[in-house]
Coordinates of C-alpha atoms in Angstrom, one line a residue:
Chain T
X1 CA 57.3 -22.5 37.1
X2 CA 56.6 -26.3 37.1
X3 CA 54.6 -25.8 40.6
X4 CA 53.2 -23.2 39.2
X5 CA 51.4 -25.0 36.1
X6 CA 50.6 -28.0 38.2
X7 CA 48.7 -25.6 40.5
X8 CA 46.6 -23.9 37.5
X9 CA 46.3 -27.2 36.0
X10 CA 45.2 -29.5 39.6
X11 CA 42.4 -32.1 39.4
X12 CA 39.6 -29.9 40.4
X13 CA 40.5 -27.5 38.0
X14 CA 40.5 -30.4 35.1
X15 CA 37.2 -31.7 36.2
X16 CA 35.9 -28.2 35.4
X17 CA 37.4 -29.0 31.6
X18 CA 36.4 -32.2 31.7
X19 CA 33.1 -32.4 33.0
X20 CA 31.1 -31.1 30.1
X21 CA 32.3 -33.1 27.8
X22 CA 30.1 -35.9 29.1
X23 CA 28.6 -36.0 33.0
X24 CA 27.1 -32.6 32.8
X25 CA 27.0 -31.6 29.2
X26 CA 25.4 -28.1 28.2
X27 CA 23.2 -29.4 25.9
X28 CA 22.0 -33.1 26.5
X29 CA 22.4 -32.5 30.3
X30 CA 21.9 -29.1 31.6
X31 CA 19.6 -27.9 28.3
X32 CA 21.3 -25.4 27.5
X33 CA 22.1 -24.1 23.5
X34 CA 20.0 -26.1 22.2
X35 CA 18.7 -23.6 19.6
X36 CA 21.7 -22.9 17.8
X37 CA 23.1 -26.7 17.8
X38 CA 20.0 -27.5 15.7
X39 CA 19.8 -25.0 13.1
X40 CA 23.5 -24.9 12.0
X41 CA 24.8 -28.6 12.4
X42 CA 23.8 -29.4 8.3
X43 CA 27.6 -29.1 7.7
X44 CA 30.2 -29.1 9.7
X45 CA 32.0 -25.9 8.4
X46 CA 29.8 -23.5 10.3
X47 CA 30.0 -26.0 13.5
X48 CA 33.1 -25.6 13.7
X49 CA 33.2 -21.8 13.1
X50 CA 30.4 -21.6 15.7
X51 CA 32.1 -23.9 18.1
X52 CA 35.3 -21.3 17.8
X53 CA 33.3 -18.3 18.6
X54 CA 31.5 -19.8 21.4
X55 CA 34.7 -20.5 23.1
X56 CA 36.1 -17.5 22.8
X57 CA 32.5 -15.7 23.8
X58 CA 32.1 -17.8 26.5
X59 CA 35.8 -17.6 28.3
X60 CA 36.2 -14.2 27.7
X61 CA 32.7 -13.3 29.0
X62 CA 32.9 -15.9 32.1
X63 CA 36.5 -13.6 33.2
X64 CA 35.1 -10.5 32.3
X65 CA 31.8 -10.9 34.8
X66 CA 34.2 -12.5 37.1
X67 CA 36.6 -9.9 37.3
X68 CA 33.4 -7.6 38.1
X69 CA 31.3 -10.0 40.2
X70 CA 32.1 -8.0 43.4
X71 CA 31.2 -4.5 41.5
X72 CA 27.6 -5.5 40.3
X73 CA 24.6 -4.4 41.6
X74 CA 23.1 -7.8 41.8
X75 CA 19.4 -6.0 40.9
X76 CA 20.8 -4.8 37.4
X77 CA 23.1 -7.8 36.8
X78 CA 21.3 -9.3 33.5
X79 CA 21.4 -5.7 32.0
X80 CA 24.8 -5.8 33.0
X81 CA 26.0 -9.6 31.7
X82 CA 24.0 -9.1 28.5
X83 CA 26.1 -5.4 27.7
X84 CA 29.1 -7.9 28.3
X85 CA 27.9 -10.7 26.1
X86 CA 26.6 -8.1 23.3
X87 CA 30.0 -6.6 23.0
X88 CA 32.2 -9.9 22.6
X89 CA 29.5 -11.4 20.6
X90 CA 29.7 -7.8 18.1
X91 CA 33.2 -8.9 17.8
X92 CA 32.9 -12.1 16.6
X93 CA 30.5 -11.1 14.4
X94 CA 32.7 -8.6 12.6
X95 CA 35.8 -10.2 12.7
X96 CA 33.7 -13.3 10.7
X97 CA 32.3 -10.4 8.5
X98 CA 35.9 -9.3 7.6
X99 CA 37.6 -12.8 7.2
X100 CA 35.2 -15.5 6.4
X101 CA 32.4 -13.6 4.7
X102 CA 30.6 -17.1 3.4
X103 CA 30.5 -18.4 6.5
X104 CA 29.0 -15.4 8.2
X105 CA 26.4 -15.4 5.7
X106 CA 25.4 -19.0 6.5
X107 CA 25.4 -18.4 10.3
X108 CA 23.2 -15.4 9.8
X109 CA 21.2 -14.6 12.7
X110 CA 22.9 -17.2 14.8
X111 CA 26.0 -15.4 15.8
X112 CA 23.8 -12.8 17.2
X113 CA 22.0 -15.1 19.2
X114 CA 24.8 -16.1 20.8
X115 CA 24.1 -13.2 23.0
X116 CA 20.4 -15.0 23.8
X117 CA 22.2 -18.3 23.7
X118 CA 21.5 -19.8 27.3
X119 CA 24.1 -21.8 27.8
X120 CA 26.4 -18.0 28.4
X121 CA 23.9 -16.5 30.4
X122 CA 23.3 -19.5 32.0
X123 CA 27.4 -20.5 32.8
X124 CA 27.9 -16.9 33.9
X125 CA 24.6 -16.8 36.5
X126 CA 25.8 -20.4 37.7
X127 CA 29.2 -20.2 38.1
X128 CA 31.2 -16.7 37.2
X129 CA 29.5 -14.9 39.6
X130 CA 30.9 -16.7 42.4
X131 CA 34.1 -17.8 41.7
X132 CA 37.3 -16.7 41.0
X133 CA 38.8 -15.7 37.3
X134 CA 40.6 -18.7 36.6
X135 CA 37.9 -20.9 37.3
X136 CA 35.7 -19.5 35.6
X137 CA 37.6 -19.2 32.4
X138 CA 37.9 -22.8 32.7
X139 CA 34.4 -23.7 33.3
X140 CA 33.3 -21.1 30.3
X141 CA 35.8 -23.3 27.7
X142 CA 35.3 -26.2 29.0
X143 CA 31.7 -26.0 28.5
X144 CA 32.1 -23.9 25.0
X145 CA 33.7 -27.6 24.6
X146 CA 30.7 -29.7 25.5
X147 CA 28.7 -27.6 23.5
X148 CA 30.9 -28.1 20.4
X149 CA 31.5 -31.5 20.9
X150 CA 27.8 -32.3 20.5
X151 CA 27.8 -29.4 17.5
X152 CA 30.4 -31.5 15.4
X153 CA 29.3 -34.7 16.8
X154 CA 25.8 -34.3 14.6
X155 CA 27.2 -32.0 12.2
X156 CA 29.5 -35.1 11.0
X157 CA 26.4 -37.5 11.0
X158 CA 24.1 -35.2 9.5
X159 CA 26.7 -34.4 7.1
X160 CA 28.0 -37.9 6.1
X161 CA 24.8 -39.5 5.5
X162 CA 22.8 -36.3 4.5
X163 CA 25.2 -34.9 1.6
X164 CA 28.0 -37.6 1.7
X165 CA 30.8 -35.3 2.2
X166 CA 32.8 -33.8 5.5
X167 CA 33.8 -30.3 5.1
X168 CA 32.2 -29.9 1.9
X169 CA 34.3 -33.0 0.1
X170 CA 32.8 -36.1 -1.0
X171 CA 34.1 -38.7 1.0
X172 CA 31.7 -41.4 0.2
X173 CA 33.6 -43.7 -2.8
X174 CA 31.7 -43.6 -6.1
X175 CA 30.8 -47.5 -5.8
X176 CA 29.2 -47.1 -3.2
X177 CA 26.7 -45.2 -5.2
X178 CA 26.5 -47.6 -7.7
X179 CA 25.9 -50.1 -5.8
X180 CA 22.6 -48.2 -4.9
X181 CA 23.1 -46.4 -2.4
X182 CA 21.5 -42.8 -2.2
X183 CA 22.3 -40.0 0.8
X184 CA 19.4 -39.7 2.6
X185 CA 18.1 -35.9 2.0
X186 CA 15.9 -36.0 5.4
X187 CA 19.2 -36.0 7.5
X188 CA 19.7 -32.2 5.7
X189 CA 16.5 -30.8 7.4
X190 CA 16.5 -29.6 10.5
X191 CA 13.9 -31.9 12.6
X192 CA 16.6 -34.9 11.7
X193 CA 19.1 -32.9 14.2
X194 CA 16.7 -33.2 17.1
X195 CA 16.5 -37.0 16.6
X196 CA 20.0 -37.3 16.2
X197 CA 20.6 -35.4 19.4
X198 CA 18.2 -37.6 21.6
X199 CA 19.5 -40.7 19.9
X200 CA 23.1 -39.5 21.0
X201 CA 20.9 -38.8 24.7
X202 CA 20.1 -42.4 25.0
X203 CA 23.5 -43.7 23.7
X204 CA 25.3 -41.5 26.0
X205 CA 22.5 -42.4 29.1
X206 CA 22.7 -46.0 28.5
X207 CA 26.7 -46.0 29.2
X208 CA 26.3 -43.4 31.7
X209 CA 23.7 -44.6 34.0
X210 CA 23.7 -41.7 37.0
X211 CA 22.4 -39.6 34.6
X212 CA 18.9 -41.5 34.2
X213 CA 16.2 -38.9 35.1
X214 CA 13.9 -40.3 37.8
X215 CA 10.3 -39.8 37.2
Chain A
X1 CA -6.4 -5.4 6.1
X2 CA -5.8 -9.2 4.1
X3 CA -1.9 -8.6 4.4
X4 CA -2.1 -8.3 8.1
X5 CA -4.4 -11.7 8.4
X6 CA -1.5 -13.4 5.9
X7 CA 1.1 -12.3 8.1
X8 CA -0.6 -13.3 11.3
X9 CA -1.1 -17.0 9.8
X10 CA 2.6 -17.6 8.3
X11 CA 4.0 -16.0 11.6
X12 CA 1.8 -18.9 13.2
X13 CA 2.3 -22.3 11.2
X14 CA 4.3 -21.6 8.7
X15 CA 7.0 -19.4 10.4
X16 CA 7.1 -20.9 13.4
X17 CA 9.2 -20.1 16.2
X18 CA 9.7 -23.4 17.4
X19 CA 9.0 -25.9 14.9
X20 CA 10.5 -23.9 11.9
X21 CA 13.3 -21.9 13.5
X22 CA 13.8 -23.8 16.3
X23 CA 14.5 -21.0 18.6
X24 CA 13.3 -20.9 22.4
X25 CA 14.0 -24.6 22.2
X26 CA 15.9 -24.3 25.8
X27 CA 12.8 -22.9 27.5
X28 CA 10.6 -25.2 25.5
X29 CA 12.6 -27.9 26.4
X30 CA 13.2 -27.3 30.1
X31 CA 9.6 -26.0 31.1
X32 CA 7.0 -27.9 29.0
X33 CA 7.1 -30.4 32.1
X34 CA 4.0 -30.0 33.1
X35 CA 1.0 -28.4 31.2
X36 CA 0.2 -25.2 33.8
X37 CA 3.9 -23.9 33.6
X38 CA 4.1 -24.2 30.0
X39 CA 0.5 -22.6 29.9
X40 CA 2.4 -19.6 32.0
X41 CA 5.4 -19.1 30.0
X42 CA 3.7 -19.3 26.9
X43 CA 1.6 -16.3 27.6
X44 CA 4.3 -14.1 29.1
X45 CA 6.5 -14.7 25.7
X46 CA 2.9 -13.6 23.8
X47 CA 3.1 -10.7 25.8
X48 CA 6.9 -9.7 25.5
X49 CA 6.8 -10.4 21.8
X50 CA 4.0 -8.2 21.1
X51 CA 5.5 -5.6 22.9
X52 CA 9.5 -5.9 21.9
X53 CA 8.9 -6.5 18.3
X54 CA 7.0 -3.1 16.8
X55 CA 9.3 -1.2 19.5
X56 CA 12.4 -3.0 17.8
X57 CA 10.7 -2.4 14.3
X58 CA 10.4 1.3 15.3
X59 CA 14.3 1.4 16.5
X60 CA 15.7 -0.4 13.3
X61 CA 13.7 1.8 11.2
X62 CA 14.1 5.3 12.5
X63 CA 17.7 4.7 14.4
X64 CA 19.4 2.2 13.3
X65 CA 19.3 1.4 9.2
X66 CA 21.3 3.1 6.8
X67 CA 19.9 6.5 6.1
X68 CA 17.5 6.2 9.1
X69 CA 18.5 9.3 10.9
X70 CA 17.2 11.6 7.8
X71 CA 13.9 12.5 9.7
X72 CA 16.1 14.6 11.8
X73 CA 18.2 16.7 9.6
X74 CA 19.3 15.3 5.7
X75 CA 22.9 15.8 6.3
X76 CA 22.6 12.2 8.3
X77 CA 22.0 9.9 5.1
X78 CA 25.6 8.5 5.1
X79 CA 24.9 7.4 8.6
X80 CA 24.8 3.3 9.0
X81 CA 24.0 2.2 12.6
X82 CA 23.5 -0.9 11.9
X83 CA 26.1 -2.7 13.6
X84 CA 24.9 -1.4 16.5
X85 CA 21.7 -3.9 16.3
X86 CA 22.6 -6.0 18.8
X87 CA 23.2 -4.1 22.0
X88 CA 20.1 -2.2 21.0
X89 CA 17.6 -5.3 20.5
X90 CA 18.8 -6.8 23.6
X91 CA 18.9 -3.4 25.7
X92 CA 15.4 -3.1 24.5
X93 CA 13.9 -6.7 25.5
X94 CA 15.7 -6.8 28.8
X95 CA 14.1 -3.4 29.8
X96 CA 10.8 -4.7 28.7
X97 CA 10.9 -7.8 30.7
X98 CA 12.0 -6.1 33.6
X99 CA 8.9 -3.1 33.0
X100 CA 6.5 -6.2 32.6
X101 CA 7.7 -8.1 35.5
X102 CA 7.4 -4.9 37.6
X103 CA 3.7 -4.2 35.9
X104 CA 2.3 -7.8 36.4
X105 CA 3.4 -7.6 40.3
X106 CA 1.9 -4.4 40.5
X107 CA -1.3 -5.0 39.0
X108 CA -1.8 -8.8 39.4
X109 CA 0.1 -10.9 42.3
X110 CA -1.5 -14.2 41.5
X111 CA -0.3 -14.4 38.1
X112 CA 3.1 -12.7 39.1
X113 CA 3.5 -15.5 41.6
X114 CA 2.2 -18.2 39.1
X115 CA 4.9 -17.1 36.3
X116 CA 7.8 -17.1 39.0
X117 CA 11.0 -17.7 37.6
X118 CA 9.8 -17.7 34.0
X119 CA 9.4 -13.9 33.6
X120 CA 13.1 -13.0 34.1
X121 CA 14.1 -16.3 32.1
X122 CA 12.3 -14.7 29.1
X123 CA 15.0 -12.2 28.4
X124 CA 17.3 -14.8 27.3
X125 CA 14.5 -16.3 25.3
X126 CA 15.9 -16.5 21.7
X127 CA 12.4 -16.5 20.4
X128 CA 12.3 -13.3 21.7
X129 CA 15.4 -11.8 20.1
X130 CA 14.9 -13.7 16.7
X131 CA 11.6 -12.4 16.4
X132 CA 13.0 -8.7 16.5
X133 CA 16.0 -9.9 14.3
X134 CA 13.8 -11.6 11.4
X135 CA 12.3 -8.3 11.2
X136 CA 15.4 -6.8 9.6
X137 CA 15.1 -9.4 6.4
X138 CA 11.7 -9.0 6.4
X139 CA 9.8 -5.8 4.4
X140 CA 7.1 -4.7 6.9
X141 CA 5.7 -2.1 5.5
X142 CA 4.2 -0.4 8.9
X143 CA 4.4 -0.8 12.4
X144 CA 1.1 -2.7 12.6
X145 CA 2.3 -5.1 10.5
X146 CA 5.7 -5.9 12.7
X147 CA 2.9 -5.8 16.1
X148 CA 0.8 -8.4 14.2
X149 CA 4.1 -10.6 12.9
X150 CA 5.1 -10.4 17.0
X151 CA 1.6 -11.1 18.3
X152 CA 1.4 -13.8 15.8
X153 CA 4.8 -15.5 16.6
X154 CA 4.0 -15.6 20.0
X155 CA 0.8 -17.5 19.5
X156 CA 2.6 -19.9 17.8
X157 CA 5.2 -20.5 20.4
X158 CA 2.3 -20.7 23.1
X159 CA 1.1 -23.6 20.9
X160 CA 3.9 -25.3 20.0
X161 CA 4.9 -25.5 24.2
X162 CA 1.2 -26.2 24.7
X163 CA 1.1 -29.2 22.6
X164 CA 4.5 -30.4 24.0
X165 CA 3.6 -30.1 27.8
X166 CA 0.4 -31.8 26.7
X167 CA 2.2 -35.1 24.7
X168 CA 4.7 -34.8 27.7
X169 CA 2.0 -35.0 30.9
X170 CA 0.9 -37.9 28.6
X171 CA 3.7 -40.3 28.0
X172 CA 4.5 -39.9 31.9
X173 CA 3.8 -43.3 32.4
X174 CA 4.4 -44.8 29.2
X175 CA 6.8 -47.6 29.1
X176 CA 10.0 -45.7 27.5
X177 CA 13.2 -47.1 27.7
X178 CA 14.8 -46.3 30.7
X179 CA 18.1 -44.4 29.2
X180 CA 15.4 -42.5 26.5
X181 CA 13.3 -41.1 29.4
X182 CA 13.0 -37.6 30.1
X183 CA 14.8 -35.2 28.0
X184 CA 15.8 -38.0 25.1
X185 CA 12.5 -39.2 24.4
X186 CA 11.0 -35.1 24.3
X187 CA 13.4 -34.5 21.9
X188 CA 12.5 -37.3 19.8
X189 CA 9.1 -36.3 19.8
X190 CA 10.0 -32.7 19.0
X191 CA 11.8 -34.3 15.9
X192 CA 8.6 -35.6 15.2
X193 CA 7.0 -33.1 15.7
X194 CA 8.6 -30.5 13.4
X195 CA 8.3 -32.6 10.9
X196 CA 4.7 -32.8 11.1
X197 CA 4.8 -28.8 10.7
X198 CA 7.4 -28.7 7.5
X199 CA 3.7 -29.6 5.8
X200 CA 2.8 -26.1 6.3
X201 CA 6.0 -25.2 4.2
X202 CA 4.4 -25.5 1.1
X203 CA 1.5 -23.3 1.2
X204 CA 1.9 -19.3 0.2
X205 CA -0.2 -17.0 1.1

């Protein structure tokens, strides 16, 4: 059993885990997702809910299309990944509808663009339809986990110096205010999220020089 | 005849795609390189928006809504499709693309050639499936109305990656710090950018 695990679990198998957490990111290296990670990262509630469905979206669709890689007819294969994607996404969205109505609400349209949300489509055209089912459940988590990493990442910052809370509690002491401090309402619009991500960009470039684009 | 105009203009500035929404950023983002591709994709989301969004209007009107079905028989009025929306909207835009992409390489090589990749890539365009979503909060009263809203957001995307491709063929040589350049420094200036478009918040029309 122990040989086993060790197999599932060997070092190319962890890189796929691993990697999109930082040398080939979803969003600040590949470009993928970005539009979703902007427009819900005000709080980090609905990050975190998005984060959840995204993993499961992404795994889930990343075995399905590569259990059926070797059945599709490569001309009709976005029709195809997109019927796939639709269907998990229609789940999420009415399990959220039946258990955490609020949060549904604030996600609105966003769950359902998880179906046009690149970084699926673009993990299942890169990778799921040419390798096996493990694999490719691996590299869909692993980068549903890059892509939430960034999410909570800026939803903490936008939400600690926008509204002064984390999860919708005040966590800033009242002192602090009366010192003269004020939370700075621009972090709470959505523009701020695009600076924060390209600040986090250079942060993460300037440590991690390979990934310097050359012009 | 005046509604149509104020719906064209708030698709335009004030509802914009990009700047408001923020959807189609990953398209926006990856292919605003240069100012020709940008040029290219711009048009061909113009084109599929127009197209997708009164046909989506038409489906969530006469299919999908509660009560929708009733122009076939009345005994449909407790029918509710609606959680069906999805598979539709999307079935819908990635037929399109596919019609148009066949269309534009039937009728005009050159431009087929010049679009490429970027035809295809439209399918998984958010723009493209928000723009047939928003149309379900929103109370168009006909189907010219939900054309104009899609013609309309479409322009507004084409300007958006216009002006981006345009800021980004500039700073090529601009002395940028070296871990900002590329993709950190764009997405500064798209920060910037929407901003400078939250001015058009405040006006109703």
């Amino acid at each position: 059993m122990s040989k086993d695990k060790e197999k599932l679990f060997s070092k190319k198998n962890r890189t796929l885990l691993t990697d999109p957490l930082d040398d080939s990111n979803p969003i600040t290296v590949q470009v993928l997702g970005v539009c979703s990670a902007l427009a819900i990262t005000v709080k980090l509630e609905p990050a975190v809910v998005m984060t959840l469905s995204v993993i499961f979206v992404m795994g889930s669709s990343n075995m399905i299309i590569s259990i059926l890689r070797n059945i599709i007819p490569n001309r009709i294969r976005i029709i195809v990944q997109l019927v796939v994607i639709a269907f998990l996404v229609a789940l999420v969205d009415q399990f959220l509808k039946a258990y955490a109505y609020d949060v549904s609400k604030q996600l609105s349209i966003f769950i359902g663009l998880i179906i046009t949300n690149c970084i699926v489509m673009g993990r299942l055209e890169a990778f799921a339809l040419g390798n096996g089912v493990w694999k490719s459940f691996l590299d869909g988590v692993g980068n549903a986990l890059g892509y939430g990493w960034i999410l909570i990442v800026v939803a903490f910052i936008r939400e600690l110096f926008g509204s002064g809370e984390l999860f919708g509690i005040p966590v800033i002491p009242e002192f602090i205010y009366e010192l003269g401090y004020r939370d700075n309402g621009l972090m709470l619009l959505s523009p701020m999220a695009l600076i924060v991500v390209g600040v986090y960009i250079w942060i993460q470039r300037y440590f991690n020089r390979k990934l310097i684009e050359k012009d | 005849m005046e509604d149509l105009l104020n719906i064209f203009v708030k698709s335009i500035f004030i509802e914009n795609m990009v700047f408001a929404y923020f959807l189609g950023m990953c398209s926006f983002l990856a292919v605003s390189k240069t100012v020709k591709t940008a040029v290219g994709l711009g048009y061909a989301v113009i084109f599929v928006l127009t197209i997708t969004v009164p046909i989506n209007y038409l489906l969530n009107e006469y299919l999908l809504q509660p009560g929708a079905l009733t122009w076939i028989s009345p005994e449909y009025q407790e029918v509710d499709l609606v959680f069906l929306t999805f598979i539709m909207f999307i079935a819908v835009i990635a037929s399109m693309v596919q019609l148009v992409e066949m269309i534009i390489e039937k009728f005009s090589p050159r431009l087929y050639n010049d679009l490429g990749i970027f035809l295809p890539l439209i399918a998984v365009n958010c723009a493209i499936l928000g723009g047939s979503l928003f149309i379900q909060t929103k109370d168009f009263i006909n189907v010219f109305e939900a054309s104009v809203y899609g013609f309309g957001s479409g322009i507004g995307w084409f300007l958006a990656i216009l002006a981006i491709g345009s800021i980004r063929e500039k700073i090529r040589y601009s002395n940028i710090p070296e871990p900002l350049k590329g993709l950190g420094i764009t997405f500064i200036i798209c920060g910037l950018m929407a901003f400078g478009f939250m001015s058009f918040m405040g006006i109703k029309i």
